[in-house]
Amino acid sequence: AQTVTQSQPEMSVQEAETVTLSCTYDTSENNYYLFWYKQPPSRQMILVIRQEAYKQQNATENRFSVNFQKAAKSFSLKISDSQLGDTAMYFCAFMKRQGGSEKLVFGKGTKLTVNP
Amino acid sequence: EAGVAQSPRYKIIEKRQSVAFWCNPISGHATLYWYQQILGQGPKLLIQFQNNGVVDDSQLPKDRFSAERLKGVDSTLKIQPAKLEDSAVYLCASSSITTTGNNEQFFGPGTRLTVL
């Protein structure tokens, strides 16, 4: 069974600075997808960024980028120029398509606070 | 485009009572998911539907939980009888699987269940 570990329960960063959230996962699969989801206090989960394991190039979405190290099974999220609106829970998630199943396996999350 | 709708937003019941949650996915999304998110943890998949068929219900406690999606659109999740450990946020998500493999799941606001 796949597992996802986020070792930082809470983090804080000053506005406009850069922060990196860590995520490691365990799988014996070769083809899979990795995601970072954001869950603001209102609780609506929003996709931040996704990475396909067969792609070597790290995904980037505006201020958000990932460092995907497949051999190390590591998938960290870097947030540049942090904004107050980035304050939220961040979940790392793993997905492997199997027989139509697209189950997302989530880590426990990292609570990020951006301070003014 | 309207997002995933869920109701009620909050529900408080006593143990051994029954409760039902409703979800309406994004129009045209064939796949619907129910996740359970216990406080301090990441969401855990309970059941995945493809149209009105069940794809994955391996983590659904079938002795007390049931779910249906009769017409392949909206869905209900029921708990009967509820236990204290069922206190959680129940998240509904939907996705549209395309030939490009886009598998983003869109989440609703969730229903917070408290069992006393």
Coordinates of N, CA and C in Angstrom, one line a residue:
Chain A
A1 N 0.8 -1.2 0.0 CA 0.0 0.0 0.0 C 0.9 1.2 0.0
Q2 N 0.4 2.2 -0.7 CA 1.1 3.5 -0.8 C 0.9 4.3 0.5
T3 N 2.0 5.0 0.9 CA 1.9 5.9 2.0 C 2.5 7.2 1.7
V4 N 2.0 8.3 2.3 CA 2.6 9.6 2.0 C 2.9 10.2 3.4
T5 N 4.1 10.8 3.5 CA 4.5 11.4 4.8 C 4.9 12.8 4.7
Q6 N 4.2 13.6 5.5 CA 4.6 15.1 5.6 C 5.1 15.3 7.0
S7 N 6.4 15.6 7.1 CA 7.1 15.6 8.4 C 7.0 16.9 9.1
Q8 N 6.4 17.9 8.5 CA 6.3 19.2 9.1 C 4.8 19.5 9.4
P9 N 4.4 19.3 10.6 CA 3.0 19.6 10.9 C 2.6 21.1 10.8
E10 N 3.5 22.0 11.1 CA 3.3 23.4 11.0 C 4.5 24.1 10.5
M11 N 4.3 25.2 9.7 CA 5.3 26.0 9.3 C 4.8 27.5 9.2
S12 N 5.7 28.4 9.3 CA 5.4 29.8 9.2 C 6.4 30.5 8.3
V13 N 6.0 31.5 7.6 CA 6.9 32.3 6.8 C 6.5 33.7 6.7
Q14 N 7.4 34.6 6.5 CA 7.0 36.0 6.4 C 6.6 36.3 5.0
E15 N 5.6 37.2 4.9 CA 5.1 37.6 3.6 C 6.3 38.0 2.7
A16 N 6.2 37.6 1.4 CA 7.2 37.8 0.4 C 8.4 36.9 0.4
E17 N 8.5 36.1 1.4 CA 9.6 35.2 1.5 C 9.2 33.8 0.8
T18 N 10.2 33.0 0.8 CA 10.1 31.7 0.1 C 10.0 30.6 1.2
V19 N 9.2 29.6 1.0 CA 9.1 28.5 1.9 C 9.0 27.2 1.2
T20 N 9.5 26.1 1.7 CA 9.5 24.8 1.1 C 8.8 23.8 2.0
L21 N 7.8 23.1 1.5 CA 7.1 22.1 2.3 C 7.6 20.7 1.8
S22 N 7.8 19.8 2.7 CA 8.4 18.5 2.4 C 7.3 17.4 2.3
C23 N 7.6 16.5 1.4 CA 6.7 15.3 1.3 C 7.6 14.1 0.8
T24 N 7.4 13.0 1.4 CA 8.0 11.8 0.9 C 6.9 10.7 0.8
Y25 N 7.1 9.8 -0.1 CA 6.1 8.7 -0.3 C 6.7 7.4 -0.5
D26 N 5.9 6.4 -0.4 CA 6.5 5.0 -0.5 C 5.6 4.3 -1.5
T27 N 6.2 3.8 -2.5 CA 5.5 3.0 -3.5 C 6.5 2.1 -4.3
S28 N 5.9 1.0 -4.8 CA 6.7 0.1 -5.6 C 6.4 0.3 -7.1
E29 N 5.4 1.3 -7.4 CA 5.0 1.5 -8.7 C 6.0 2.4 -9.5
N30 N 5.9 2.4 -10.8 CA 6.7 3.2 -11.6 C 6.0 4.4 -12.2
N31 N 4.7 4.2 -12.5 CA 3.9 5.2 -13.1 C 2.8 5.6 -12.1
Y32 N 2.8 6.9 -11.8 CA 1.9 7.4 -10.8 C 1.9 9.0 -10.9
Y33 N 1.0 9.6 -10.2 CA 0.9 11.0 -10.2 C 1.0 11.5 -8.7
L34 N 1.5 12.7 -8.6 CA 1.7 13.4 -7.3 C 1.0 14.7 -7.4
F35 N 0.4 15.1 -6.3 CA -0.3 16.4 -6.2 C 0.0 17.1 -4.9
W36 N -0.1 18.4 -5.0 CA -0.2 19.3 -3.8 C -1.6 19.9 -3.8
Y37 N -2.3 19.8 -2.7 CA -3.6 20.4 -2.6 C -3.5 21.4 -1.4
K38 N -4.3 22.5 -1.6 CA -4.4 23.5 -0.6 C -5.8 23.5 0.0
Q39 N -5.9 23.6 1.3 CA -7.2 23.6 2.0 C -7.2 24.8 2.9
P40 N -7.8 26.0 2.5 CA -7.9 27.2 3.3 C -8.9 26.9 4.4
P41 N -8.9 27.8 5.4 CA -9.9 27.6 6.5 C -11.3 27.4 6.1
S42 N -11.7 27.8 5.0 CA -13.1 27.5 4.5 C -13.3 26.1 4.1
R43 N -12.2 25.3 4.0 CA -12.2 23.9 3.8 C -12.4 23.4 2.4
Q44 N -12.5 24.3 1.4 CA -12.6 23.8 0.0 C -11.2 23.5 -0.4
M45 N -11.0 22.2 -0.8 CA -9.7 21.7 -1.2 C -9.5 22.2 -2.7
I46 N -8.3 22.7 -2.9 CA -8.0 23.3 -4.2 C -6.7 22.7 -4.7
L47 N -6.6 22.2 -6.0 CA -5.4 21.7 -6.5 C -4.4 22.8 -6.7
V48 N -3.2 22.7 -6.2 CA -2.1 23.7 -6.4 C -1.2 23.3 -7.6
I49 N -0.8 22.0 -7.6 CA 0.1 21.6 -8.7 C 0.1 20.1 -8.8
R50 N 0.4 19.6 -10.0 CA 0.5 18.1 -10.1 C 1.8 17.8 -10.9
Q51 N 2.2 16.5 -10.7 CA 3.4 16.0 -11.3 C 3.2 14.6 -11.8
E52 N 3.5 14.3 -13.0 CA 3.4 13.0 -13.5 C 4.8 12.3 -13.4
A53 N 4.8 11.1 -12.8 CA 6.1 10.5 -12.4 C 7.0 10.3 -13.6
Y54 N 6.4 10.1 -14.8 CA 7.3 9.8 -16.0 C 7.9 11.0 -16.6
K55 N 7.5 12.2 -16.1 CA 8.1 13.4 -16.5 C 9.2 13.8 -15.6
Q56 N 10.4 14.0 -16.2 CA 11.6 14.4 -15.4 C 11.5 15.9 -15.0
Q57 N 10.9 16.7 -15.8 CA 10.9 18.2 -15.6 C 10.0 18.5 -14.4
N58 N 10.4 19.3 -13.5 CA 9.6 19.7 -12.3 C 8.5 20.6 -12.8
A59 N 7.3 20.4 -12.2 CA 6.1 21.2 -12.6 C 6.3 22.6 -11.9
T60 N 5.7 23.5 -12.6 CA 5.7 24.9 -12.1 C 4.3 25.5 -12.4
E61 N 3.8 26.3 -11.4 CA 2.5 27.0 -11.6 C 2.7 28.3 -10.9
N62 N 3.1 29.3 -11.7 CA 3.3 30.7 -11.2 C 4.3 30.7 -10.0
R63 N 3.8 31.0 -8.8 CA 4.7 31.1 -7.6 C 5.0 29.7 -7.0
F64 N 4.3 28.7 -7.5 CA 4.5 27.4 -6.9 C 5.3 26.5 -7.8
S65 N 6.2 25.8 -7.3 CA 7.0 24.8 -8.0 C 7.4 23.6 -7.1
V66 N 7.7 22.5 -7.8 CA 8.0 21.3 -7.0 C 9.4 20.9 -7.3
N67 N 10.0 20.1 -6.4 CA 11.3 19.5 -6.6 C 11.0 18.0 -6.5
F68 N 10.9 17.3 -7.6 CA 10.5 15.9 -7.7 C 11.7 15.1 -7.8
Q69 N 12.0 14.2 -6.8 CA 13.2 13.4 -6.8 C 12.6 11.9 -6.8
K70 N 12.5 11.3 -8.0 CA 11.8 10.0 -8.1 C 12.6 8.9 -7.3
A71 N 13.9 8.9 -7.5 CA 14.7 7.9 -6.8 C 14.6 8.0 -5.3
A72 N 14.5 9.2 -4.8 CA 14.4 9.4 -3.4 C 13.0 9.4 -2.9
K73 N 12.0 9.3 -3.8 CA 10.6 9.3 -3.5 C 10.3 10.6 -2.7
S74 N 10.7 11.7 -3.2 CA 10.5 13.0 -2.5 C 9.8 13.9 -3.4
F75 N 8.9 14.8 -2.9 CA 8.1 15.6 -3.7 C 7.8 16.9 -2.9
S76 N 8.7 17.9 -2.9 CA 8.6 19.0 -2.1 C 7.9 20.2 -2.9
L77 N 7.3 21.1 -2.2 CA 6.6 22.2 -2.8 C 7.3 23.5 -2.3
K78 N 7.7 24.3 -3.3 CA 8.2 25.6 -3.0 C 7.3 26.7 -3.3
I79 N 7.0 27.6 -2.4 CA 6.2 28.7 -2.6 C 7.0 30.0 -2.5
S80 N 7.1 30.7 -3.6 CA 7.9 31.9 -3.7 C 7.0 33.1 -3.5
D81 N 7.6 34.2 -3.0 CA 6.9 35.4 -2.8 C 5.6 35.2 -2.0
S82 N 5.7 34.6 -0.9 CA 4.5 34.1 -0.1 C 3.6 35.3 0.1
Q83 N 2.3 35.0 0.0 CA 1.2 36.0 0.2 C 0.3 35.5 1.4
L84 N -0.4 36.5 2.0 CA -1.2 36.2 3.1 C -2.3 35.1 2.7
G85 N -2.7 35.2 1.5 CA -3.7 34.2 1.0 C -3.2 32.8 0.9
D86 N -1.9 32.6 1.0 CA -1.3 31.3 1.0 C -1.5 30.5 2.3
T87 N -2.0 31.2 3.3 CA -2.2 30.6 4.6 C -3.3 29.5 4.5
A88 N -2.9 28.3 4.8 CA -3.8 27.2 4.6 C -3.1 25.9 5.0
M89 N -3.9 24.8 5.0 CA -3.3 23.5 5.2 C -2.9 23.0 3.8
Y90 N -1.7 22.4 3.7 CA -1.3 21.9 2.4 C -1.1 20.4 2.5
F91 N -1.7 19.7 1.6 CA -1.7 18.2 1.6 C -0.9 17.7 0.3
C92 N 0.0 16.8 0.6 CA 0.6 16.1 -0.5 C -0.2 14.8 -0.8
A93 N -0.4 14.5 -2.0 CA -1.2 13.3 -2.4 C -0.6 12.5 -3.5
F94 N -0.8 11.2 -3.4 CA -0.3 10.2 -4.4 C -1.5 9.6 -5.1
M95 N -1.4 9.3 -6.4 CA -2.4 8.6 -7.1 C -1.8 7.6 -8.1
K96 N -2.3 6.4 -8.1 CA -2.0 5.4 -9.1 C -3.3 4.9 -9.7
R97 N -3.4 5.0 -11.0 CA -4.5 4.4 -11.7 C -4.5 2.9 -11.8
Q98 N -5.5 2.3 -11.3 CA -5.6 0.8 -11.3 C -7.0 0.4 -11.4
G99 N -7.3 -0.3 -12.6 CA -8.6 -0.8 -12.8 C -9.7 0.3 -12.7
G100 N -9.4 1.5 -13.1 CA -10.4 2.5 -13.1 C -10.4 3.3 -11.8
S101 N -9.8 2.7 -10.7 CA -9.7 3.4 -9.5 C -8.7 4.5 -9.5
E102 N -9.1 5.7 -9.0 CA -8.2 6.9 -9.0 C -8.1 7.4 -7.6
K103 N -7.8 6.5 -6.7 CA -7.8 6.9 -5.3 C -6.6 7.8 -5.0
L104 N -6.9 9.0 -4.3 CA -5.9 9.9 -3.9 C -5.5 9.4 -2.4
V105 N -4.2 9.2 -2.2 CA -3.7 8.9 -0.8 C -3.0 10.1 -0.3
F106 N -3.6 10.7 0.7 CA -3.1 12.0 1.3 C -2.1 11.8 2.4
G107 N -1.2 12.7 2.6 CA -0.5 12.9 3.8 C -1.3 13.6 4.9
K108 N -0.7 13.8 6.1 CA -1.5 14.4 7.2 C -1.6 15.9 7.1
G109 N -0.8 16.5 6.2 CA -0.9 17.9 5.9 C 0.2 18.7 6.7
T110 N 0.4 19.9 6.2 CA 1.3 20.9 6.8 C 0.5 22.2 6.9
K111 N 0.4 22.7 8.1 CA -0.3 24.0 8.3 C 0.6 25.1 8.1
L112 N 0.4 25.9 7.0 CA 1.3 27.0 6.7 C 0.6 28.3 7.1
T113 N 1.4 29.1 7.8 CA 0.9 30.5 8.2 C 1.8 31.5 7.6
V114 N 1.3 32.4 6.8 CA 2.1 33.5 6.3 C 1.8 34.7 7.1
N115 N 2.9 35.3 7.7 CA 2.8 36.4 8.6 C 3.1 37.7 7.9
P116 N 2.3 38.8 8.2 CA 2.5 40.1 7.6 C 3.8 40.7 8.0
Chain B
E1 N -18.8 28.2 -14.2 CA -19.1 26.8 -13.9 C -19.3 26.6 -12.4
A2 N -20.5 26.0 -12.1 CA -20.7 25.7 -10.7 C -19.8 24.6 -10.2
G3 N -19.4 24.7 -8.9 CA -18.6 23.7 -8.3 C -19.4 22.6 -7.7
V4 N -18.7 21.8 -7.0 CA -19.3 20.6 -6.3 C -20.1 21.1 -5.1
A5 N -21.4 20.7 -5.1 CA -22.3 21.2 -4.0 C -22.5 20.1 -3.0
Q6 N -22.5 20.4 -1.7 CA -22.8 19.5 -0.7 C -23.7 20.0 0.3
S7 N -24.6 19.2 0.9 CA -25.4 19.6 2.0 C -25.7 18.4 2.9
P8 N -26.0 18.7 4.2 CA -25.8 20.0 4.8 C -24.4 20.3 5.0
R9 N -24.1 21.5 5.5 CA -22.7 21.9 5.8 C -22.3 21.4 7.2
Y10 N -23.2 21.3 8.1 CA -23.0 20.9 9.4 C -24.1 20.0 9.9
K11 N -23.7 19.0 10.7 CA -24.7 18.1 11.3 C -24.2 17.6 12.6
I12 N -25.1 17.7 13.6 CA -24.8 17.1 14.9 C -25.8 16.1 15.2
I13 N -25.4 14.9 15.6 CA -26.3 13.8 15.9 C -25.7 13.1 17.2
E14 N -26.6 12.2 17.7 CA -26.1 11.4 18.8 C -25.8 10.0 18.3
K15 N -24.9 9.3 19.0 CA -24.5 8.0 18.5 C -25.7 7.1 18.4
R16 N -25.6 6.2 17.5 CA -26.6 5.2 17.1 C -27.7 5.8 16.2
Q17 N -27.7 7.2 16.0 CA -28.6 7.8 15.1 C -28.1 7.6 13.6
S18 N -29.0 7.9 12.7 CA -28.7 7.8 11.3 C -28.5 9.2 10.7
V19 N -27.7 9.3 9.7 CA -27.4 10.6 9.0 C -27.2 10.4 7.5
A20 N -27.5 11.3 6.7 CA -27.3 11.2 5.3 C -26.7 12.5 4.8
F21 N -25.8 12.4 3.8 CA -25.2 13.6 3.2 C -25.5 13.5 1.7
W22 N -25.6 14.7 1.1 CA -25.9 14.8 -0.3 C -24.8 15.5 -1.1
C23 N -24.5 15.1 -2.3 CA -23.5 15.7 -3.1 C -24.0 15.8 -4.6
N24 N -23.8 17.0 -5.1 CA -24.0 17.2 -6.6 C -22.7 17.6 -7.2
P25 N -22.2 16.7 -8.1 CA -20.9 17.0 -8.7 C -21.0 18.1 -9.8
I26 N -19.8 18.5 -10.3 CA -19.8 19.4 -11.4 C -20.5 18.8 -12.6
S27 N -21.3 19.5 -13.3 CA -22.0 19.0 -14.5 C -21.1 18.4 -15.5
G28 N -21.4 17.1 -15.9 CA -20.7 16.4 -16.9 C -19.6 15.5 -16.3
H29 N -19.3 15.7 -15.0 CA -18.3 14.8 -14.4 C -18.8 13.4 -14.1
A30 N -18.2 12.4 -14.7 CA -18.7 11.1 -14.6 C -18.2 10.4 -13.3
T31 N -17.1 10.9 -12.7 CA -16.6 10.2 -11.6 C -16.8 11.0 -10.3
L32 N -17.3 10.3 -9.3 CA -17.6 11.0 -8.0 C -17.0 10.2 -6.9
Y33 N -16.4 11.0 -5.9 CA -15.7 10.4 -4.8 C -16.3 10.9 -3.5
W34 N -16.3 10.0 -2.5 CA -16.5 10.5 -1.1 C -15.3 10.2 -0.3
Y35 N -14.8 11.2 0.4 CA -13.7 11.1 1.3 C -14.1 11.4 2.8
Q36 N -13.4 10.8 3.7 CA -13.6 11.1 5.1 C -12.3 11.8 5.6
Q37 N -12.5 12.9 6.2 CA -11.3 13.6 6.8 C -11.5 13.8 8.3
I38 N -10.8 13.0 9.1 CA -10.8 13.1 10.5 C -9.9 14.3 10.9
L39 N -10.2 15.0 12.0 CA -9.5 16.1 12.4 C -8.0 15.8 12.6
G40 N -7.1 16.6 11.9 CA -5.7 16.4 12.0 C -5.1 15.4 11.0
Q41 N -6.0 14.9 10.1 CA -5.5 13.9 9.2 C -5.9 14.4 7.7
G42 N -5.3 13.7 6.8 CA -5.6 14.0 5.4 C -6.9 13.2 5.1
P43 N -7.6 13.6 4.0 CA -8.8 12.8 3.6 C -8.4 11.4 3.2
K44 N -9.4 10.5 3.5 CA -9.3 9.1 3.1 C -10.5 8.7 2.2
L45 N -10.2 8.1 1.1 CA -11.3 7.7 0.2 C -12.1 6.7 0.8
L46 N -13.5 6.9 0.7 CA -14.4 5.9 1.2 C -15.0 5.1 0.0
I47 N -15.3 5.8 -1.1 CA -15.9 5.2 -2.2 C -15.8 6.1 -3.5
Q48 N -15.6 5.4 -4.6 CA -15.5 6.1 -5.9 C -16.5 5.5 -6.9
F49 N -17.3 6.4 -7.5 CA -18.3 6.0 -8.5 C -17.8 6.4 -9.9
Q50 N -18.1 5.6 -10.9 CA -17.9 6.0 -12.3 C -19.3 5.9 -12.9
N51 N -19.9 7.0 -13.2 CA -21.3 7.1 -13.5 C -22.1 6.5 -12.3
N52 N -22.9 5.5 -12.5 CA -23.7 5.0 -11.3 C -23.1 3.7 -10.8
G53 N -21.9 3.3 -11.3 CA -21.3 2.1 -10.8 C -20.1 2.3 -9.8
V54 N -20.0 1.4 -8.9 CA -18.9 1.5 -7.9 C -17.6 1.0 -8.5
V55 N -16.6 1.8 -8.4 CA -15.2 1.5 -8.9 C -14.4 1.0 -7.7
D56 N -14.4 1.7 -6.6 CA -13.6 1.3 -5.4 C -14.3 1.7 -4.1
D57 N -14.6 0.7 -3.4 CA -15.2 0.9 -2.0 C -14.5 0.1 -1.0
S58 N -13.2 -0.2 -1.2 CA -12.5 -1.0 -0.4 C -12.3 -0.5 1.1
Q59 N -12.4 0.8 1.2 CA -12.2 1.4 2.6 C -13.5 1.9 3.2
L60 N -14.6 1.5 2.6 CA -15.9 1.9 3.1 C -16.4 0.9 4.2
P61 N -16.6 1.3 5.4 CA -17.1 0.4 6.5 C -18.5 0.0 6.2
K62 N -18.7 -1.1 5.4 CA -20.0 -1.5 4.9 C -21.0 -1.9 5.9
D63 N -20.6 -2.2 7.1 CA -21.6 -2.6 8.1 C -22.4 -1.4 8.6
R64 N -21.9 -0.2 8.3 CA -22.7 1.0 8.8 C -22.8 2.1 7.7
F65 N -21.9 2.1 6.7 CA -21.9 3.1 5.7 C -22.5 2.5 4.4
S66 N -23.2 3.4 3.7 CA -23.7 3.0 2.4 C -23.7 4.3 1.5
A67 N -23.6 4.1 0.2 CA -23.6 5.2 -0.7 C -24.3 4.8 -2.0
E68 N -24.9 5.7 -2.6 CA -25.5 5.4 -3.9 C -25.5 6.6 -4.8
R69 N -25.5 6.3 -6.1 CA -25.5 7.3 -7.2 C -26.4 6.8 -8.3
L70 N -27.7 6.7 -8.0 CA -28.6 6.0 -8.8 C -28.7 6.4 -10.3
K71 N -28.7 7.7 -10.5 CA -28.9 8.2 -11.9 C -27.6 8.7 -12.5
G72 N -26.5 8.4 -11.8 CA -25.2 8.8 -12.3 C -24.9 10.3 -12.2
V73 N -25.6 11.0 -11.4 CA -25.4 12.4 -11.2 C -25.1 12.6 -9.7
D74 N -26.1 13.0 -8.9 CA -25.9 13.3 -7.5 C -25.8 12.0 -6.7
S75 N -25.3 12.1 -5.5 CA -25.0 11.0 -4.7 C -25.4 11.2 -3.2
T76 N -25.7 10.2 -2.5 CA -25.9 10.3 -1.1 C -25.0 9.3 -0.4
L77 N -24.5 9.7 0.8 CA -23.7 8.9 1.7 C -24.5 8.8 3.0
K78 N -24.7 7.6 3.5 CA -25.5 7.4 4.7 C -24.7 6.6 5.7
I79 N -24.9 7.0 7.0 CA -24.3 6.3 8.1 C -25.4 5.8 9.0
Q80 N -25.4 4.5 9.3 CA -26.5 4.0 10.2 C -26.0 2.7 10.8
P81 N -25.8 2.6 12.1 CA -25.9 3.7 13.1 C -24.5 4.4 13.2
A82 N -24.6 5.7 13.6 CA -23.3 6.4 13.7 C -22.6 6.1 15.0
K83 N -21.3 6.1 15.0 CA -20.4 6.0 16.2 C -19.7 7.2 16.4
L84 N -19.1 7.4 17.6 CA -18.4 8.6 18.0 C -17.2 8.8 17.0
E85 N -16.6 7.7 16.6 CA -15.4 7.8 15.7 C -15.8 8.3 14.3
D86 N -17.1 8.4 14.0 CA -17.5 8.9 12.7 C -17.4 10.4 12.6
S87 N -17.2 11.1 13.7 CA -17.0 12.5 13.7 C -15.9 12.9 12.7
A88 N -16.2 13.7 11.7 CA -15.2 14.0 10.7 C -15.9 15.0 9.7
V89 N -15.1 15.4 8.8 CA -15.6 16.2 7.6 C -15.7 15.2 6.4
Y90 N -16.9 15.2 5.8 CA -17.1 14.3 4.7 C -17.0 15.1 3.4
L91 N -16.1 14.8 2.6 CA -15.8 15.6 1.4 C -16.3 14.8 0.2
C92 N -16.9 15.5 -0.7 CA -17.3 14.9 -2.0 C -16.4 15.6 -3.1
A93 N -16.0 14.8 -4.0 CA -15.2 15.4 -5.1 C -15.7 14.7 -6.4
S94 N -15.4 15.4 -7.5 CA -15.7 14.9 -8.9 C -14.6 15.2 -9.8
S95 N -14.6 14.4 -10.9 CA -13.6 14.5 -11.9 C -14.1 14.1 -13.2
S96 N -13.5 14.6 -14.3 CA -13.8 14.2 -15.7 C -12.6 13.6 -16.3
I97 N -12.5 12.4 -16.5 CA -11.4 11.7 -17.1 C -11.4 11.9 -18.6
T98 N -10.3 12.5 -19.1 CA -10.2 12.8 -20.5 C -9.1 11.9 -21.1
T99 N -9.0 11.9 -22.4 CA -8.0 11.1 -23.1 C -6.6 11.6 -22.8
T100 N -6.5 12.8 -22.4 CA -5.2 13.3 -22.1 C -4.7 12.9 -20.7
G101 N -5.6 12.2 -20.0 CA -5.2 11.7 -18.6 C -5.4 12.8 -17.5
N102 N -6.0 13.9 -17.8 CA -6.2 14.9 -16.8 C -7.1 14.3 -15.7
N103 N -6.6 14.2 -14.5 CA -7.3 13.6 -13.5 C -7.5 14.4 -12.2
E104 N -7.6 15.7 -12.4 CA -7.8 16.6 -11.3 C -9.2 16.3 -10.7
Q105 N -9.2 16.2 -9.4 CA -10.4 16.1 -8.6 C -10.8 17.4 -8.0
F106 N -12.1 17.8 -8.2 CA -12.6 19.0 -7.7 C -13.4 18.7 -6.4
F107 N -13.1 19.4 -5.4 CA -13.7 19.1 -4.1 C -14.8 20.1 -3.7
G108 N -15.8 19.6 -3.0 CA -16.9 20.4 -2.4 C -16.5 21.0 -1.1
P109 N -17.3 21.8 -0.5 CA -17.0 22.4 0.8 C -17.0 21.4 2.0
G110 N -17.6 20.3 1.8 CA -17.6 19.3 2.9 C -18.8 19.4 3.8
T111 N -19.1 18.3 4.5 CA -20.1 18.3 5.6 C -19.4 17.9 6.9
R112 N -19.5 18.8 7.9 CA -18.8 18.5 9.2 C -19.8 17.8 10.0
L113 N -19.5 16.5 10.4 CA -20.4 15.7 11.2 C -19.8 15.6 12.6
T114 N -20.6 15.9 13.6 CA -20.3 15.7 15.0 C -21.2 14.7 15.6
V115 N -20.6 13.6 16.2 CA -21.4 12.6 16.8 C -21.2 12.6 18.3
L116 N -22.3 12.9 19.0 CA -22.2 13.0 20.5 C -22.5 11.8 21.3

